[in-house]
């Protein structure tokens, strides 16, 4: 959660923080964190390469990758041309070519390929003399032999598991800290959103200090590089200056656009066609003309925060919170998005505002008919944690999953650390997704959560707290 500019948290929240101030030491990144290219285990593949048309000095090729190993989230197919051919145009993939060596990477929206699934792309190329079919292909560094991997079965096991009724996690150290510059004096980095596209992790987050909020972007190929990666302040893009906080990023496949949803005092968004170019984001537009009446009537002394969009096959839904025990939901058709959102309704409420506070996430659980809802709560000790529910419909009723302080989705009590824990708060973040699109699909068998935490001894003004980003990895999965 990120409150409006210059806002001061309610006194009762400050009393829950430990008063002694300290400087958070940035822990080194834990070795062995899974990368997108090896996170799913055994890689096995078959490649069908066909020249579908050929003319004087030019040709068109169609390529299909059959995934015979474990599910992949992010792919790179490599080969070497035998006669100096050059790719001149490619679709449904991103190409990199040096001489005869070629790598075709996923286009973001087609990054996830389940075990037993396939993905296709095509390209136009030039040739001279001859145009032989490449002799060998490698997927994510593994040679495609056409033979199934050791864990492949007729029914893929990786993405059809069910969610457990209780969770345990292991946390990395603090992986990402703020990077101040001449124009941005930053106390904390928080509220992350993350996708894997075009061979990189793309992280968007809020930055905060006593005078307000901004948005920042960073990217890297491996989590071990997260702390050293450059950070780009998005006030340099069309998003502009002013209060912007709590971003959520996804690829809206029907329009072939990336959306960044965030709060500005309203529910706002920007778009781009290139997630790798942080300067390309458009100026903010609003989903609503102003604060909806139902939120104004129920918000009390809270704040309207943490907008979240998810779509199914026919509709898109916008969730938000008010720090006063209410979770709101409104709807528009998939065809009409981002316009036409209905007046919100109360999707869930609790008389104890701390039990249903803010930072909601909603995800489609891969291989099931279930959706997972996460909401940040504040425990009896003043520490942040997450509760969870499931439903068969985004607009349906929600059934508690791990929803109590004694059985949380994620809380310091069910998280282990290497050495002394660097945080006692498991706060606002996002699940690592199985893809990038508007369905926000996650694997129930490869659960990781990028979150904000802080020095347990830090206190004082909420906007000045030293938030840092760490990564939870589920332990003891039954899948």
Short mmCIF file of C-alpha atoms in Angstrom, two decimals:
data_model
loop_
_atom_site.label_atom_id
_atom_site.label_comp_id
_atom_site.label_asym_id
_atom_site.label_seq_id
_atom_site.Cartn_x
_atom_site.Cartn_y
_atom_site.Cartn_z
CA UNK A 1 0.00 0.00 0.00
CA UNK A 2 1.10 3.55 -0.71
CA UNK A 3 -0.90 6.37 0.93
CA UNK A 4 -1.65 9.70 -0.80
CA UNK A 5 1.15 12.31 -0.90
CA UNK A 6 2.17 13.89 2.39
CA UNK A 7 -0.34 11.64 4.18
CA UNK A 8 0.52 10.52 7.68
CA UNK A 9 -0.57 7.07 8.81
CA UNK A 10 -3.16 6.86 11.53
CA UNK A 11 -1.68 7.01 14.99
CA UNK A 12 -2.85 3.53 15.87
CA UNK A 13 -0.72 2.12 13.03
CA UNK A 14 2.38 3.98 14.20
CA UNK A 15 1.96 2.61 17.69
CA UNK A 16 2.27 -0.84 16.19
CA UNK A 17 5.70 -0.13 14.77
CA UNK A 18 8.79 -0.60 16.91
CA UNK A 19 10.10 2.93 17.55
CA UNK A 20 13.85 2.44 17.47
CA UNK A 21 15.27 3.49 14.07
CA UNK A 22 18.05 1.57 12.38
CA UNK A 23 19.62 1.27 8.97
CA UNK A 24 18.73 -1.88 7.05
CA UNK A 25 21.76 -3.79 5.78
CA UNK A 26 21.21 -5.11 2.30
CA UNK A 27 21.67 -8.87 2.42
CA UNK A 28 23.40 -10.59 -0.44
CA UNK A 29 21.21 -12.38 -2.93
CA UNK A 30 20.69 -16.02 -2.07
CA UNK A 31 22.48 -18.30 -4.46
CA UNK A 32 20.40 -20.96 -6.09
CA UNK A 33 17.33 -18.78 -6.71
CA UNK A 34 15.59 -20.20 -9.72
CA UNK A 35 15.87 -18.37 -13.02
CA UNK A 36 13.18 -18.47 -15.65
CA UNK A 37 15.24 -20.73 -17.80
CA UNK A 38 15.83 -23.48 -15.26
CA UNK A 39 12.94 -23.05 -12.84
CA UNK A 40 10.88 -25.87 -14.32
CA UNK A 41 13.53 -28.60 -14.28
CA UNK A 42 14.19 -30.91 -17.22
CA UNK A 43 14.17 -29.38 -20.70
CA UNK A 44 13.31 -31.66 -23.64
CA UNK A 45 12.01 -30.57 -27.01
CA UNK A 46 11.29 -31.24 -30.64
CA UNK A 47 11.49 -28.54 -33.33
CA UNK A 48 9.59 -28.53 -36.61
CA UNK A 49 11.24 -26.08 -39.05
CA UNK A 50 9.53 -25.64 -42.43
CA UNK A 51 10.31 -23.34 -45.35
CA UNK A 52 6.75 -22.45 -46.40
CA UNK A 53 7.69 -20.16 -49.28
CA UNK A 54 10.87 -19.36 -51.19
CA UNK A 55 11.72 -16.88 -53.92
CA UNK A 56 14.80 -15.28 -55.44
CA UNK A 57 17.01 -14.40 -52.44
CA UNK A 58 14.12 -14.61 -49.95
CA UNK A 59 12.06 -17.15 -47.99
CA UNK A 60 9.45 -17.62 -45.25
CA UNK A 61 9.84 -20.18 -42.48
CA UNK A 62 7.45 -21.54 -39.83
CA UNK A 63 8.88 -22.94 -36.58
CA UNK A 64 7.02 -25.00 -33.97
CA UNK A 65 8.56 -25.99 -30.63
CA UNK A 66 7.04 -29.06 -28.95
CA UNK A 67 7.81 -29.05 -25.22
CA UNK A 68 8.57 -32.65 -24.23
CA UNK A 69 9.97 -31.78 -20.80
CA UNK A 70 8.81 -29.79 -17.78
CA UNK A 71 6.73 -26.64 -18.21
CA UNK A 72 8.69 -23.57 -19.28
CA UNK A 73 8.06 -19.92 -18.40
CA UNK A 74 10.29 -17.99 -20.77
CA UNK A 75 11.98 -19.66 -23.78
CA UNK A 76 14.92 -19.08 -26.10
CA UNK A 77 15.43 -21.24 -29.18
CA UNK A 78 18.93 -21.18 -30.68
CA UNK A 79 20.33 -22.49 -33.96
CA UNK A 80 23.01 -21.79 -36.57
CA UNK A 81 22.23 -21.20 -40.23
CA UNK A 82 24.31 -23.37 -42.55
CA UNK A 83 24.60 -20.95 -45.46
CA UNK A 84 24.67 -17.45 -43.99
CA UNK A 85 20.91 -16.83 -44.10
CA UNK A 86 19.65 -13.69 -42.35
CA UNK A 87 16.30 -13.10 -40.63
CA UNK A 88 14.73 -9.88 -41.93
CA UNK A 89 11.37 -9.96 -40.13
CA UNK A 90 9.98 -12.12 -37.31
CA UNK A 91 6.59 -12.54 -35.64
CA UNK A 92 5.48 -14.14 -32.35
CA UNK A 93 9.12 -14.04 -31.18
CA UNK A 94 12.03 -11.64 -30.67
CA UNK A 95 15.21 -12.39 -32.61
CA UNK A 96 18.88 -11.84 -31.95
CA UNK A 97 21.36 -12.72 -34.71
CA UNK A 98 25.13 -12.52 -34.86
CA UNK A 99 26.52 -13.84 -38.12
CA UNK A 100 24.92 -17.25 -38.64
CA UNK A 101 24.03 -17.75 -34.93
CA UNK A 102 20.38 -17.01 -34.14
CA UNK A 103 18.31 -16.87 -30.95
CA UNK A 104 14.52 -16.49 -31.07
CA UNK A 105 12.99 -15.58 -27.68
CA UNK A 106 9.37 -15.53 -26.52
CA UNK A 107 7.33 -12.40 -27.19
CA UNK A 108 6.09 -12.10 -23.60
CA UNK A 109 2.49 -13.15 -24.21
CA UNK A 110 3.63 -16.65 -25.29
CA UNK A 111 6.34 -17.18 -22.65
CA UNK A 112 4.57 -20.02 -20.83
CA UNK A 113 4.61 -23.41 -22.56
CA UNK A 114 3.18 -26.30 -20.51
CA UNK A 115 4.63 -29.77 -20.51
CA UNK A 116 3.22 -31.45 -23.63
CA UNK A 117 2.35 -28.06 -25.16
CA UNK A 118 3.79 -26.21 -28.12
CA UNK A 119 4.50 -22.69 -29.34
CA UNK A 120 5.00 -21.39 -32.87
CA UNK A 121 6.57 -18.41 -34.59
CA UNK A 122 7.56 -17.45 -38.10
CA UNK A 123 9.95 -15.23 -39.98
CA UNK A 124 11.06 -13.93 -43.36
CA UNK A 125 14.69 -14.31 -44.32
CA UNK A 126 17.24 -13.75 -47.05
CA UNK A 127 19.51 -16.36 -48.65
CA UNK A 128 22.16 -16.60 -51.31
CA UNK A 129 23.38 -19.74 -53.04
CA UNK A 130 21.44 -22.26 -50.92
CA UNK A 131 18.91 -22.36 -48.11
CA UNK A 132 19.42 -25.57 -46.08
CA UNK A 133 17.35 -26.35 -42.97
CA UNK A 134 19.37 -25.84 -39.75
CA UNK A 135 20.78 -29.08 -38.42
CA UNK A 136 20.30 -28.61 -34.66
CA UNK A 137 18.23 -26.54 -32.23
CA UNK A 138 18.60 -25.81 -28.50
CA UNK A 139 15.83 -24.70 -26.14
CA UNK A 140 17.03 -22.74 -23.11
CA UNK A 141 20.48 -24.24 -23.62
CA UNK A 142 19.35 -27.89 -24.00
CA UNK A 143 19.66 -29.63 -27.37
CA UNK A 144 16.29 -30.59 -28.86
CA UNK A 145 16.61 -34.32 -29.61
CA UNK A 146 12.90 -35.08 -30.08
CA UNK A 147 13.01 -37.48 -27.12
CA UNK A 148 10.78 -36.89 -24.05
CA UNK A 149 12.40 -35.68 -20.86
CA UNK A 150 12.58 -37.92 -17.78
CA UNK A 151 9.71 -36.16 -16.03
CA UNK A 152 7.37 -35.92 -19.03
CA UNK A 153 4.16 -37.94 -18.88
CA UNK A 154 0.97 -38.07 -20.92
CA UNK A 155 -0.70 -35.93 -18.25
CA UNK A 156 1.64 -33.07 -17.32
CA UNK A 157 2.04 -32.99 -13.52
CA UNK A 158 3.65 -29.60 -13.08
CA UNK A 159 0.68 -27.28 -13.49
CA UNK A 160 -2.31 -29.37 -12.40
CA UNK A 161 -1.65 -29.50 -8.67
CA UNK A 162 -4.09 -28.10 -6.15
CA UNK A 163 -3.39 -25.38 -3.64
CA UNK A 164 -2.56 -26.61 -0.13
CA UNK A 165 -4.55 -25.56 2.91
CA UNK A 166 -1.39 -24.31 4.64
CA UNK A 167 1.86 -22.86 3.31
CA UNK A 168 5.53 -22.67 4.21
CA UNK A 169 8.11 -20.44 2.51
CA UNK A 170 11.81 -19.65 2.39
CA UNK A 171 12.88 -16.04 1.89
CA UNK A 172 15.83 -14.60 0.10
CA UNK A 173 17.70 -11.73 1.64
CA UNK A 174 16.78 -8.20 0.59
CA UNK A 175 17.40 -8.33 -3.16
CA UNK A 176 16.49 -4.82 -4.30
CA UNK A 177 17.18 -1.56 -2.44
CA UNK A 178 16.36 1.98 -3.61
CA UNK A 179 18.94 3.92 -5.61
CA UNK A 180 18.77 7.65 -4.96
CA UNK A 181 20.07 10.14 -7.51
CA UNK A 182 20.35 13.92 -7.77
CA UNK A 183 16.60 14.27 -8.37
CA UNK A 184 15.26 11.40 -6.25
CA UNK A 185 16.06 11.00 -2.56
CA UNK A 186 14.51 7.65 -1.71
CA UNK A 187 13.93 5.99 1.66
CA UNK A 188 12.19 2.79 0.52
CA UNK A 189 11.29 0.71 -2.51
CA UNK A 190 7.97 -1.12 -2.25
CA UNK A 191 4.75 -2.43 -3.88
CA UNK A 192 6.49 -4.49 -6.61
CA UNK A 193 4.94 -5.95 -9.75
CA UNK A 194 6.95 -8.42 -11.84
CA UNK A 195 6.81 -10.27 -15.18
CA UNK A 196 9.31 -12.30 -17.19
CA UNK A 197 9.43 -11.29 -20.87
CA UNK A 198 12.00 -11.22 -23.68
CA UNK A 199 14.58 -13.07 -21.59
CA UNK A 200 14.45 -10.66 -18.64
CA UNK A 201 12.69 -10.05 -15.36
CA UNK A 202 10.89 -6.68 -15.41
CA UNK A 203 10.13 -5.17 -12.00
CA UNK A 204 8.02 -2.07 -11.38
CA UNK A 205 7.76 -0.61 -7.87
CA UNK A 206 6.94 2.44 -5.78
CA UNK A 207 9.65 4.55 -4.24
CA UNK A 208 8.87 6.61 -1.17
CA UNK A 209 10.20 9.28 1.12
CA UNK A 210 8.65 11.76 3.55
CA UNK A 211 7.49 14.04 0.72
CA UNK A 212 5.73 11.49 -1.45
CA UNK A 213 5.84 8.68 -3.99
CA UNK A 214 7.20 7.88 -7.43
CA UNK A 215 7.40 4.82 -9.71
CA UNK A 216 10.60 3.02 -10.70
CA UNK A 217 11.55 0.29 -13.20
CA UNK A 218 14.42 -2.18 -13.26
CA UNK A 219 15.23 -5.30 -15.30
CA UNK A 220 17.75 -8.14 -15.14
CA UNK A 221 18.25 -11.65 -16.50
CA UNK A 222 18.87 -13.38 -13.16
CA UNK A 223 17.78 -12.62 -9.60
CA UNK A 224 21.42 -12.55 -8.53
CA UNK A 225 21.72 -9.35 -10.62
CA UNK A 226 18.66 -7.65 -9.10
CA UNK A 227 20.56 -5.54 -6.57
CA UNK A 228 23.07 -4.16 -9.09
CA UNK A 229 20.64 -3.51 -11.95
CA UNK A 230 20.07 0.16 -12.90
CA UNK A 231 16.80 1.76 -11.84
CA UNK A 232 14.82 4.10 -14.10
CA UNK A 233 12.45 6.63 -12.54
CA UNK A 234 9.22 6.64 -14.51
CA UNK A 235 8.59 10.35 -13.97
CA UNK A 236 11.01 10.67 -16.92
CA UNK A 237 8.45 8.89 -19.14
CA UNK A 238 4.98 10.00 -20.21
CA UNK A 239 3.77 8.90 -16.76
CA UNK A 240 5.19 12.21 -15.54
CA UNK A 241 5.61 13.72 -12.09
CA UNK A 242 3.19 13.80 -9.19
CA UNK A 243 1.77 11.14 -6.94
CA UNK A 244 2.05 7.71 -8.60
CA UNK A 245 2.25 4.49 -6.57
CA UNK A 246 1.47 0.75 -6.28
CA UNK A 247 2.01 -0.39 -9.90
CA UNK A 248 0.69 -3.55 -11.56
CA UNK A 249 1.98 -4.62 -14.99
CA UNK A 250 0.50 -7.07 -17.50
CA UNK A 251 0.30 -7.67 -21.25
CA UNK A 252 -3.21 -7.15 -22.64
CA UNK A 253 -3.12 -9.65 -25.49
CA UNK A 254 -6.29 -8.49 -27.35
CA UNK A 255 -4.68 -5.08 -27.97
CA UNK A 256 -1.04 -6.25 -28.02
CA UNK A 257 -0.21 -3.60 -25.41
CA UNK A 258 1.44 -3.56 -22.01
CA UNK A 259 -0.59 -1.91 -19.26
CA UNK A 260 0.76 -0.37 -16.07
CA UNK A 261 -2.02 0.19 -13.52
CA UNK A 262 -1.30 2.45 -10.53
CA UNK A 263 -2.87 4.89 -8.09
CA UNK A 264 -2.82 8.66 -8.44
CA UNK A 265 -5.65 9.48 -6.06
CA UNK A 266 -7.71 7.81 -8.79
CA UNK A 267 -7.29 4.43 -10.51
CA UNK A 268 -4.96 5.19 -13.42
CA UNK A 269 -3.07 3.41 -16.18
CA UNK A 270 -0.46 3.93 -18.89
CA UNK A 271 0.41 1.77 -21.91
CA UNK A 272 3.38 0.86 -24.09
CA UNK A 273 4.18 -1.57 -26.88
CA UNK A 274 7.71 -2.18 -25.52
CA UNK A 275 8.10 -3.14 -21.87
CA UNK A 276 11.90 -2.95 -22.24
CA UNK A 277 11.76 0.80 -22.99
CA UNK A 278 10.76 2.50 -19.72
CA UNK A 279 10.66 5.91 -21.40
CA UNK A 280 7.88 4.78 -23.74
CA UNK A 281 4.99 4.69 -21.25
CA UNK A 282 2.05 6.93 -22.16
CA UNK A 283 0.56 9.70 -20.04
CA UNK A 284 -1.84 8.59 -17.28
CA UNK A 285 -5.51 7.98 -18.00
CA UNK A 286 -8.16 7.19 -15.39
CA UNK A 287 -10.54 4.24 -15.17
CA UNK A 288 -13.10 6.36 -13.26
CA UNK A 289 -14.15 10.01 -13.47
CA UNK A 290 -13.45 10.32 -9.73
CA UNK A 291 -13.78 8.38 -6.49
CA UNK A 292 -16.93 6.22 -6.81
CA UNK A 293 -19.72 7.04 -4.36
CA UNK A 294 -19.69 3.60 -2.68
CA UNK A 295 -16.02 4.05 -1.79
CA UNK A 296 -16.54 7.61 -0.57
CA UNK A 297 -19.39 6.40 1.63
CA UNK A 298 -17.37 3.59 3.24
CA UNK A 299 -13.77 4.79 3.34
CA UNK A 300 -13.96 6.48 6.72
CA UNK A 301 -10.47 7.69 7.66
CA UNK A 302 -8.81 5.24 5.26
CA UNK A 303 -7.31 5.73 1.80
CA UNK A 304 -8.41 4.49 -1.63
CA UNK A 305 -5.46 2.35 -2.70
CA UNK A 306 -3.95 -0.62 -4.53
CA UNK A 307 -5.81 -1.03 -7.83
CA UNK A 308 -5.61 -4.49 -9.40
CA UNK A 309 -6.88 -5.68 -12.81
CA UNK A 310 -7.52 -9.29 -13.89
CA UNK A 311 -9.54 -10.63 -16.85
CA UNK A 312 -11.23 -13.88 -17.76
CA UNK A 313 -12.51 -14.90 -21.21
CA UNK A 314 -15.28 -12.31 -21.29
CA UNK A 315 -14.72 -9.62 -18.66
CA UNK A 316 -12.06 -7.57 -16.91
CA UNK A 317 -12.31 -6.75 -13.20
CA UNK A 318 -10.82 -3.90 -11.21
CA UNK A 319 -10.22 -4.44 -7.47
CA UNK A 320 -9.24 -1.81 -4.91
CA UNK A 321 -9.11 -1.33 -1.13
CA UNK A 322 -9.85 1.46 1.33
CA UNK A 323 -7.77 0.64 4.46
CA UNK A 324 -11.11 0.43 6.25
CA UNK A 325 -12.05 -3.22 5.88
CA UNK A 326 -13.54 -3.14 2.35
CA UNK A 327 -12.44 -4.82 -0.89
CA UNK A 328 -14.16 -3.34 -3.97
CA UNK A 329 -14.73 -4.83 -7.43
CA UNK A 330 -16.02 -3.37 -10.68
CA UNK A 331 -16.34 -4.88 -14.17
CA UNK A 332 -16.16 -4.12 -17.88
CA UNK A 333 -16.22 -6.39 -20.92
CA UNK A 334 -12.97 -7.72 -22.35
CA UNK A 335 -13.84 -6.02 -25.65
CA UNK A 336 -14.46 -2.65 -23.96
CA UNK A 337 -11.38 -2.62 -21.70
CA UNK A 338 -10.04 -0.22 -20.42
CA UNK A 339 -13.32 1.75 -20.73
CA UNK A 340 -16.76 1.22 -19.27
CA UNK A 341 -16.02 -0.01 -15.76
CA UNK A 342 -19.19 -0.35 -13.69
CA UNK A 343 -19.76 1.25 -10.33
CA UNK A 344 -17.85 -0.84 -7.78
CA UNK A 345 -19.50 -3.26 -5.42
CA UNK A 346 -18.15 -4.51 -2.10
CA UNK A 347 -16.60 -7.89 -2.88
CA UNK A 348 -15.59 -8.58 0.74
CA UNK A 349 -15.62 -6.72 4.05
CA UNK A 350 -14.52 -7.14 7.65
CA UNK A 351 -15.48 -5.08 10.69
CA UNK A 352 -11.84 -5.30 11.77
CA UNK A 353 -10.10 -3.15 9.14
CA UNK A 354 -6.73 -4.66 9.96
CA UNK A 355 -7.90 -8.13 8.84
CA UNK A 356 -8.82 -6.87 5.34
CA UNK A 357 -6.49 -3.97 4.92
CA UNK A 358 -5.01 -3.51 1.41
CA UNK A 359 -2.72 -4.83 -1.40
CA UNK A 360 -5.13 -7.37 -2.90
CA UNK A 361 -3.92 -9.77 -5.63
CA UNK A 362 -6.20 -12.05 -7.67
CA UNK A 363 -4.78 -14.87 -9.84
CA UNK A 364 -6.02 -17.69 -12.06
CA UNK A 365 -4.65 -21.02 -10.78
CA UNK A 366 -3.21 -22.89 -13.76
CA UNK A 367 -4.79 -26.25 -14.61
CA UNK A 368 -7.79 -25.69 -12.32
CA UNK A 369 -11.11 -23.84 -12.28
CA UNK A 370 -9.97 -21.80 -9.27
CA UNK A 371 -8.96 -18.23 -8.58
CA UNK A 372 -6.73 -17.23 -5.67
CA UNK A 373 -7.28 -14.00 -3.73
CA UNK A 374 -4.61 -12.54 -1.45
CA UNK A 375 -5.17 -9.56 0.86
CA UNK A 376 -2.64 -7.94 3.17
CA UNK A 377 -3.56 -7.79 6.85
CA UNK A 378 -1.98 -6.39 10.02
CA UNK A 379 -1.50 -8.88 12.83
CA UNK A 380 -1.91 -8.46 16.54
CA UNK A 381 1.80 -7.67 16.79
CA UNK A 382 1.52 -4.87 14.20
CA UNK A 383 3.33 -6.91 11.53
CA UNK A 384 2.11 -7.22 7.93
CA UNK A 385 1.05 -10.60 6.52
CA UNK A 386 -1.21 -12.13 3.85
CA UNK A 387 -4.50 -14.00 4.06
CA UNK A 388 -5.90 -16.07 1.15
CA UNK A 389 -9.21 -17.28 -0.34
CA UNK A 390 -10.31 -19.22 -3.43
CA UNK A 391 -13.29 -19.04 -5.77
CA UNK A 392 -14.49 -20.59 -9.03
CA UNK A 393 -15.26 -17.12 -10.40
CA UNK A 394 -13.59 -13.73 -10.15
CA UNK A 395 -17.00 -12.25 -9.38
CA UNK A 396 -18.06 -15.11 -7.12
CA UNK A 397 -18.00 -15.66 -3.37
CA UNK A 398 -14.64 -16.37 -1.76
CA UNK A 399 -13.90 -19.37 0.45
CA UNK A 400 -11.14 -19.03 3.08
CA UNK A 401 -7.96 -20.98 2.27
CA UNK A 402 -5.12 -19.96 4.58
CA UNK A 403 -6.86 -16.93 6.01
CA UNK A 404 -6.07 -16.70 9.72
CA UNK A 405 -3.18 -15.21 11.64
CA UNK A 406 -2.52 -18.69 13.03
CA UNK A 407 -2.63 -20.20 9.51
CA UNK A 408 -1.59 -17.41 7.12
CA UNK A 409 -0.80 -17.50 3.44
CA UNK A 410 2.51 -15.76 4.16
CA UNK A 411 3.70 -14.35 7.49
CA UNK A 412 7.03 -14.23 9.29
CA UNK A 413 5.81 -17.22 11.32
CA UNK A 414 5.70 -19.54 8.26
CA UNK A 415 8.79 -18.12 6.49
CA UNK A 416 12.35 -19.30 7.10
CA UNK A 417 15.45 -17.19 6.47
CA UNK A 418 19.15 -17.88 6.15
CA UNK A 419 20.62 -16.43 9.33
CA UNK A 420 18.87 -13.64 11.24
CA UNK A 421 15.58 -12.66 9.56
CA UNK A 422 15.95 -9.29 7.82
CA UNK A 423 12.21 -8.53 8.12
CA UNK A 424 9.24 -9.37 10.35
CA UNK A 425 6.78 -8.00 7.77
CA UNK A 426 5.63 -9.85 4.66
CA UNK A 427 3.97 -6.96 2.88
CA UNK A 428 2.67 -5.71 -0.50
CA UNK A 429 3.99 -7.68 -3.47
CA UNK A 430 3.15 -9.98 -6.35
CA UNK A 431 3.28 -13.64 -7.30
CA UNK A 432 5.67 -14.83 -10.01
CA UNK A 433 3.28 -15.64 -12.87
CA UNK A 434 3.28 -18.48 -15.41
CA UNK A 435 2.83 -15.93 -18.22
CA UNK A 436 2.42 -12.22 -18.82
CA UNK A 437 -1.14 -11.70 -20.03
CA UNK A 438 -4.29 -10.27 -18.47
CA UNK A 439 -5.41 -13.62 -17.03
CA UNK A 440 -2.66 -13.39 -14.37
CA UNK A 441 -2.14 -17.15 -14.34
CA UNK A 442 0.09 -18.76 -11.69
CA UNK A 443 1.34 -22.32 -11.28
CA UNK A 444 0.20 -23.98 -8.03
CA UNK A 445 3.43 -26.00 -8.09
CA UNK A 446 6.03 -23.26 -8.53
CA UNK A 447 4.88 -20.56 -6.13
CA UNK A 448 7.15 -17.58 -5.57
CA UNK A 449 6.20 -14.16 -4.25
CA UNK A 450 8.13 -10.90 -4.60
CA UNK A 451 7.36 -8.81 -1.52
CA UNK A 452 8.39 -5.79 0.53
CA UNK A 453 9.98 -6.13 3.95
CA UNK A 454 11.92 -3.88 6.30
CA UNK A 455 14.30 -3.84 9.25
CA UNK A 456 12.25 -5.13 12.23
CA UNK A 457 13.56 -2.27 14.37
CA UNK A 458 12.64 0.52 11.92
CA UNK A 459 9.86 2.90 12.88
CA UNK A 460 8.62 6.44 12.46
CA UNK A 461 6.90 8.11 9.50
CA UNK A 462 5.37 5.44 7.26
CA UNK A 463 6.59 7.03 4.03
CA UNK A 464 10.16 7.09 5.37
CA UNK A 465 10.38 3.43 6.36
CA UNK A 466 13.30 1.54 4.72
CA UNK A 467 11.33 -0.97 2.65
CA UNK A 468 13.31 -3.41 0.50
CA UNK A 469 12.25 -6.21 -1.87
CA UNK A 470 12.77 -9.93 -1.24
CA UNK A 471 11.57 -13.16 -2.83
CA UNK A 472 9.60 -15.96 -1.14
CA UNK A 473 9.84 -19.50 -2.54
CA UNK A 474 7.27 -22.08 -1.44
CA UNK A 475 8.72 -25.08 0.40
CA UNK A 476 7.16 -28.51 0.84
CA UNK A 477 4.96 -28.34 -2.25
CA UNK A 478 2.81 -31.46 -2.67
CA UNK A 479 2.93 -31.27 -6.48
#
